[in-house]
Amino acid sequence: MTKQHLSAIFFALASLTTSVAHAEIQTWRLTATTTGVSSGFTAPAFASLGHTFSVDYAIDMATPYDAPSGGYKAVKSLTINGVTTQLTNQNYVFAIAANGIGGINTVIPVARADQLQFISYSESWPNPTSTLSSVLSELALMHGQNAPYYPPNELHLNFVGGSVQAHPTSFALSPVPEPTSLGLMLAGLAALGVVARKKSKR
């Protein structure tokens, strides 16, 4: 393996890292504590009364506004209870100025072991903004100290046979790379390792 080949591989990996850094997909993590369970329903252990859990939303920040739905069909997947589910275009981030409300609605398109079907996260604030990035930022600010907003802050999880209500305690951009991006970076590092081993044997 020549120095030129090795340089080319390093350049390709650098380009890959740059493209990953500028990826449009962002992961936003919502943390909440269960405050209520519908009568006669036994909630999954992760969402039982008093338990704290998280929901990771993978959001495509390049998604344009969709007027008919009143929001951005930007939620591509979610991870909850240790399971990631790919979503369809029925899932969106919304802000309705007339009603003073914003949030994220997600419909689960496939059967899950925990029988989760729908998640609705909503926050109320006086003047919801309209751009995707600003809506997410406003949702994050709802949980900051001395934020000039008001309740209710609600998270509803609908399962087959019952529902769970939870109180959101935080909503923030997660620094954890998307699985696809992480996989690409690891593949690039593995390729460099193979090249290095071949070079050392010569």
mmCIF file of C-alpha atoms in Angstrom:
data_model
loop_
_atom_site.group_PDB
_atom_site.id
_atom_site.type_symbol
_atom_site.label_atom_id
_atom_site.label_comp_id
_atom_site.label_asym_id
_atom_site.label_seq_id
_atom_site.Cartn_x
_atom_site.Cartn_y
_atom_site.Cartn_z
ATOM 1 C CA MET A 1 0.000 0.000 0.000
ATOM 2 C CA THR A 2 1.572 3.257 -1.108
ATOM 3 C CA LYS A 3 1.544 6.553 0.735
ATOM 4 C CA GLN A 4 -0.785 7.899 -1.961
ATOM 5 C CA HIS A 5 -3.333 5.159 -1.236
ATOM 6 C CA LEU A 6 -3.084 5.772 2.490
ATOM 7 C CA SER A 7 -3.559 9.517 1.984
ATOM 8 C CA ALA A 8 -6.620 8.867 -0.149
ATOM 9 C CA ILE A 9 -8.178 6.751 2.588
ATOM 10 C CA PHE A 10 -7.486 9.406 5.212
ATOM 11 C CA PHE A 11 -9.049 12.020 2.925
ATOM 12 C CA ALA A 12 -12.158 9.857 2.413
ATOM 13 C CA LEU A 13 -12.536 9.363 6.161
ATOM 14 C CA ALA A 14 -12.117 13.083 6.778
ATOM 15 C CA SER A 15 -14.808 13.825 4.189
ATOM 16 C CA LEU A 16 -17.101 11.277 5.813
ATOM 17 C CA THR A 17 -16.577 12.828 9.238
ATOM 18 C CA THR A 18 -17.339 16.284 7.828
ATOM 19 C CA SER A 19 -20.554 15.111 6.200
ATOM 20 C CA VAL A 20 -21.616 13.395 9.433
ATOM 21 C CA ALA A 21 -20.963 16.585 11.375
ATOM 22 C CA HIS A 22 -23.290 18.454 9.017
ATOM 23 C CA ALA A 23 -26.029 15.808 8.994
ATOM 24 C CA GLU A 24 -29.560 17.162 9.113
ATOM 25 C CA ILE A 25 -30.792 14.528 11.569
ATOM 26 C CA GLN A 26 -30.777 15.618 15.200
ATOM 27 C CA THR A 27 -31.718 13.504 18.212
ATOM 28 C CA TRP A 28 -33.804 15.256 20.858
ATOM 29 C CA ARG A 29 -34.324 13.507 24.195
ATOM 30 C CA LEU A 30 -37.498 13.951 26.236
ATOM 31 C CA THR A 31 -37.414 12.778 29.861
ATOM 32 C CA ALA A 32 -40.649 12.345 31.801
ATOM 33 C CA THR A 33 -42.083 10.788 34.953
ATOM 34 C CA THR A 34 -45.340 8.846 34.918
ATOM 35 C CA THR A 35 -48.068 10.580 36.913
ATOM 36 C CA GLY A 36 -51.149 8.598 35.921
ATOM 37 C CA VAL A 37 -52.307 5.285 34.458
ATOM 38 C CA SER A 38 -55.774 4.675 33.044
ATOM 39 C CA SER A 39 -58.142 2.682 35.238
ATOM 40 C CA GLY A 40 -57.774 -1.085 34.965
ATOM 41 C CA PHE A 41 -54.664 -0.858 32.795
ATOM 42 C CA THR A 42 -51.321 -2.358 33.789
ATOM 43 C CA ALA A 43 -48.638 -0.168 32.256
ATOM 44 C CA PRO A 44 -45.350 -1.649 31.005
ATOM 45 C CA ALA A 45 -42.712 -1.583 33.732
ATOM 46 C CA PHE A 46 -40.742 1.272 32.145
ATOM 47 C CA ALA A 47 -43.813 3.565 32.268
ATOM 48 C CA SER A 48 -45.417 2.403 35.522
ATOM 49 C CA LEU A 49 -46.543 4.986 38.057
ATOM 50 C CA GLY A 50 -43.664 7.053 39.428
ATOM 51 C CA HIS A 51 -41.094 5.752 36.948
ATOM 52 C CA THR A 52 -38.908 8.103 34.903
ATOM 53 C CA PHE A 53 -38.184 7.225 31.272
ATOM 54 C CA SER A 54 -36.904 8.869 28.114
ATOM 55 C CA VAL A 55 -38.017 9.203 24.506
ATOM 56 C CA ASP A 56 -35.407 9.903 21.813
ATOM 57 C CA TYR A 57 -36.781 11.597 18.700
ATOM 58 C CA ALA A 58 -34.674 11.525 15.503
ATOM 59 C CA ILE A 59 -35.712 14.711 13.706
ATOM 60 C CA ASP A 60 -34.834 15.770 10.169
ATOM 61 C CA MET A 61 -34.109 19.487 10.484
ATOM 62 C CA ALA A 62 -34.322 19.985 6.696
ATOM 63 C CA THR A 63 -38.027 19.068 6.604
ATOM 64 C CA PRO A 64 -40.217 21.824 5.098
ATOM 65 C CA TYR A 65 -43.421 23.070 6.696
ATOM 66 C CA ASP A 66 -46.535 21.075 5.802
ATOM 67 C CA ALA A 67 -49.579 23.366 5.816
ATOM 68 C CA PRO A 68 -52.320 20.669 5.837
ATOM 69 C CA SER A 69 -50.934 19.067 9.013
ATOM 70 C CA GLY A 70 -49.960 22.380 10.583
ATOM 71 C CA GLY A 71 -46.433 21.228 11.303
ATOM 72 C CA TYR A 72 -43.259 19.515 10.140
ATOM 73 C CA LYS A 73 -43.362 15.806 9.236
ATOM 74 C CA ALA A 74 -39.825 15.590 10.519
ATOM 75 C CA VAL A 75 -39.814 12.783 13.096
ATOM 76 C CA LYS A 76 -38.084 9.873 11.378
ATOM 77 C CA SER A 77 -37.748 7.470 14.306
ATOM 78 C CA LEU A 78 -38.131 7.284 18.052
ATOM 79 C CA THR A 79 -36.484 5.193 20.728
ATOM 80 C CA ILE A 80 -38.357 4.317 23.904
ATOM 81 C CA ASN A 81 -38.134 1.359 26.279
ATOM 82 C CA GLY A 82 -34.880 0.352 24.556
ATOM 83 C CA VAL A 83 -36.551 -0.147 21.171
ATOM 84 C CA THR A 84 -36.137 2.064 18.086
ATOM 85 C CA THR A 85 -39.117 2.334 15.734
ATOM 86 C CA GLN A 86 -38.910 3.819 12.235
ATOM 87 C CA LEU A 87 -41.779 6.213 11.590
ATOM 88 C CA THR A 88 -43.866 7.314 8.617
ATOM 89 C CA ASN A 89 -44.901 10.821 7.573
ATOM 90 C CA GLN A 90 -47.787 10.802 10.068
ATOM 91 C CA ASN A 91 -45.372 12.062 12.718
ATOM 92 C CA TYR A 92 -44.745 15.742 13.122
ATOM 93 C CA VAL A 93 -43.516 18.650 15.197
ATOM 94 C CA PHE A 94 -46.215 21.314 15.457
ATOM 95 C CA ALA A 95 -46.918 24.796 16.789
ATOM 96 C CA ILE A 96 -50.375 26.370 16.679
ATOM 97 C CA ALA A 97 -50.185 30.061 17.524
ATOM 98 C CA ALA A 98 -53.963 30.507 17.722
ATOM 99 C CA ASN A 99 -54.178 27.875 20.472
ATOM 100 C CA GLY A 100 -50.883 28.694 22.170
ATOM 101 C CA ILE A 101 -49.658 25.128 21.958
ATOM 102 C CA GLY A 102 -46.802 23.182 20.413
ATOM 103 C CA GLY A 103 -45.338 19.716 20.611
ATOM 104 C CA ILE A 104 -44.620 16.414 18.890
ATOM 105 C CA ASN A 105 -47.141 13.759 17.831
ATOM 106 C CA THR A 106 -45.977 10.296 16.803
ATOM 107 C CA VAL A 107 -48.045 7.394 15.471
ATOM 108 C CA ILE A 108 -46.419 3.971 15.836
ATOM 109 C CA PRO A 109 -46.892 2.247 12.439
ATOM 110 C CA VAL A 110 -45.838 -1.271 13.496
ATOM 111 C CA ALA A 111 -46.641 -3.628 16.348
ATOM 112 C CA ARG A 112 -44.272 -3.409 19.314
ATOM 113 C CA ALA A 113 -43.767 -5.856 22.151
ATOM 114 C CA ASP A 114 -44.863 -3.187 24.661
ATOM 115 C CA GLN A 115 -47.983 -2.499 22.506
ATOM 116 C CA LEU A 116 -47.290 1.236 22.286
ATOM 117 C CA GLN A 117 -49.429 2.877 19.575
ATOM 118 C CA PHE A 118 -49.229 6.667 19.907
ATOM 119 C CA ILE A 119 -47.252 9.339 21.770
ATOM 120 C CA SER A 120 -48.421 12.918 22.183
ATOM 121 C CA TYR A 121 -46.103 15.507 23.743
ATOM 122 C CA SER A 122 -47.547 18.985 24.094
ATOM 123 C CA GLU A 123 -46.588 22.211 25.806
ATOM 124 C CA SER A 124 -48.502 25.464 26.180
ATOM 125 C CA TRP A 125 -46.845 28.859 25.846
ATOM 126 C CA PRO A 126 -48.129 32.323 24.897
ATOM 127 C CA ASN A 127 -46.631 32.772 21.437
ATOM 128 C CA PRO A 128 -45.501 29.589 19.700
ATOM 129 C CA THR A 129 -42.949 30.170 16.966
ATOM 130 C CA SER A 130 -43.219 28.716 13.492
ATOM 131 C CA THR A 131 -39.828 27.387 12.328
ATOM 132 C CA LEU A 132 -38.801 23.835 13.166
ATOM 133 C CA SER A 133 -35.602 24.793 14.987
ATOM 134 C CA SER A 134 -37.336 27.507 17.002
ATOM 135 C CA VAL A 135 -40.213 25.218 18.013
ATOM 136 C CA LEU A 136 -37.719 22.652 19.347
ATOM 137 C CA SER A 137 -35.779 25.382 21.139
ATOM 138 C CA GLU A 138 -38.986 26.709 22.717
ATOM 139 C CA LEU A 139 -39.896 23.226 23.909
ATOM 140 C CA ALA A 140 -36.462 22.927 25.507
ATOM 141 C CA LEU A 141 -36.841 26.304 27.229
ATOM 142 C CA MET A 142 -40.113 25.193 28.777
ATOM 143 C CA HIS A 143 -38.091 23.209 31.280
ATOM 144 C CA GLY A 144 -35.531 25.911 32.112
ATOM 145 C CA GLN A 145 -35.494 27.812 35.357
ATOM 146 C CA ASN A 146 -37.661 30.942 35.452
ATOM 147 C CA ALA A 147 -38.988 30.275 31.956
ATOM 148 C CA PRO A 148 -41.843 32.736 31.264
ATOM 149 C CA TYR A 149 -44.347 30.063 30.344
ATOM 150 C CA TYR A 150 -47.205 28.228 31.947
ATOM 151 C CA PRO A 151 -48.544 24.644 32.218
ATOM 152 C CA PRO A 152 -49.838 22.189 31.203
ATOM 153 C CA ASN A 153 -46.785 20.221 30.139
ATOM 154 C CA GLU A 154 -48.046 16.820 29.131
ATOM 155 C CA LEU A 155 -46.920 13.533 27.647
ATOM 156 C CA HIS A 156 -49.492 10.893 26.758
ATOM 157 C CA LEU A 157 -48.629 7.324 25.775
ATOM 158 C CA ASN A 158 -51.423 5.241 24.273
ATOM 159 C CA PHE A 159 -51.058 1.469 24.425
ATOM 160 C CA VAL A 160 -53.346 -1.363 23.367
ATOM 161 C CA GLY A 161 -55.816 -1.499 26.254
ATOM 162 C CA GLY A 162 -54.928 1.697 28.088
ATOM 163 C CA SER A 163 -52.872 4.863 28.401
ATOM 164 C CA VAL A 164 -50.244 6.572 30.534
ATOM 165 C CA GLN A 165 -49.889 10.249 31.408
ATOM 166 C CA ALA A 166 -46.474 11.640 32.314
ATOM 167 C CA HIS A 167 -44.938 14.965 33.309
ATOM 168 C CA PRO A 168 -41.993 16.039 31.110
ATOM 169 C CA THR A 169 -38.959 17.115 33.138
ATOM 170 C CA SER A 170 -36.494 17.875 30.333
ATOM 171 C CA PHE A 171 -36.253 18.159 26.574
ATOM 172 C CA ALA A 172 -32.838 18.697 25.024
ATOM 173 C CA LEU A 173 -30.681 18.062 21.976
ATOM 174 C CA SER A 174 -28.714 14.871 22.512
ATOM 175 C CA PRO A 175 -24.989 14.823 21.646
ATOM 176 C CA VAL A 176 -25.118 11.080 20.914
ATOM 177 C CA PRO A 177 -24.451 10.330 17.190
ATOM 178 C CA GLU A 178 -27.176 8.680 15.148
ATOM 179 C CA PRO A 179 -26.625 4.883 14.821
ATOM 180 C CA THR A 180 -26.113 5.186 11.047
ATOM 181 C CA SER A 181 -23.525 7.935 11.440
ATOM 182 C CA LEU A 182 -21.709 6.055 14.171
ATOM 183 C CA GLY A 183 -21.647 2.914 12.038
ATOM 184 C CA LEU A 184 -20.115 4.782 9.114
ATOM 185 C CA MET A 185 -17.400 6.272 11.300
ATOM 186 C CA LEU A 186 -16.553 2.873 12.795
ATOM 187 C CA ALA A 187 -16.399 1.328 9.318
ATOM 188 C CA GLY A 188 -13.939 4.009 8.250
ATOM 189 C CA LEU A 189 -11.747 3.408 11.280
ATOM 190 C CA ALA A 190 -11.821 -0.348 10.621
ATOM 191 C CA ALA A 191 -10.651 0.231 7.047
ATOM 192 C CA LEU A 192 -7.733 2.304 8.312
ATOM 193 C CA GLY A 193 -6.823 -0.493 10.715
ATOM 194 C CA VAL A 194 -6.719 -3.058 7.886
ATOM 195 C CA VAL A 195 -4.469 -0.789 5.821
ATOM 196 C CA ALA A 196 -2.144 -0.231 8.772
ATOM 197 C CA ARG A 197 -1.826 -3.972 9.426
ATOM 198 C CA LYS A 198 -1.029 -4.738 5.783
ATOM 199 C CA LYS A 199 1.586 -2.017 5.730
ATOM 200 C CA SER A 200 3.260 -3.326 8.899
ATOM 201 C CA LYS A 201 3.624 -6.811 7.366
ATOM 202 C CA ARG A 202 5.572 -5.472 4.392
#
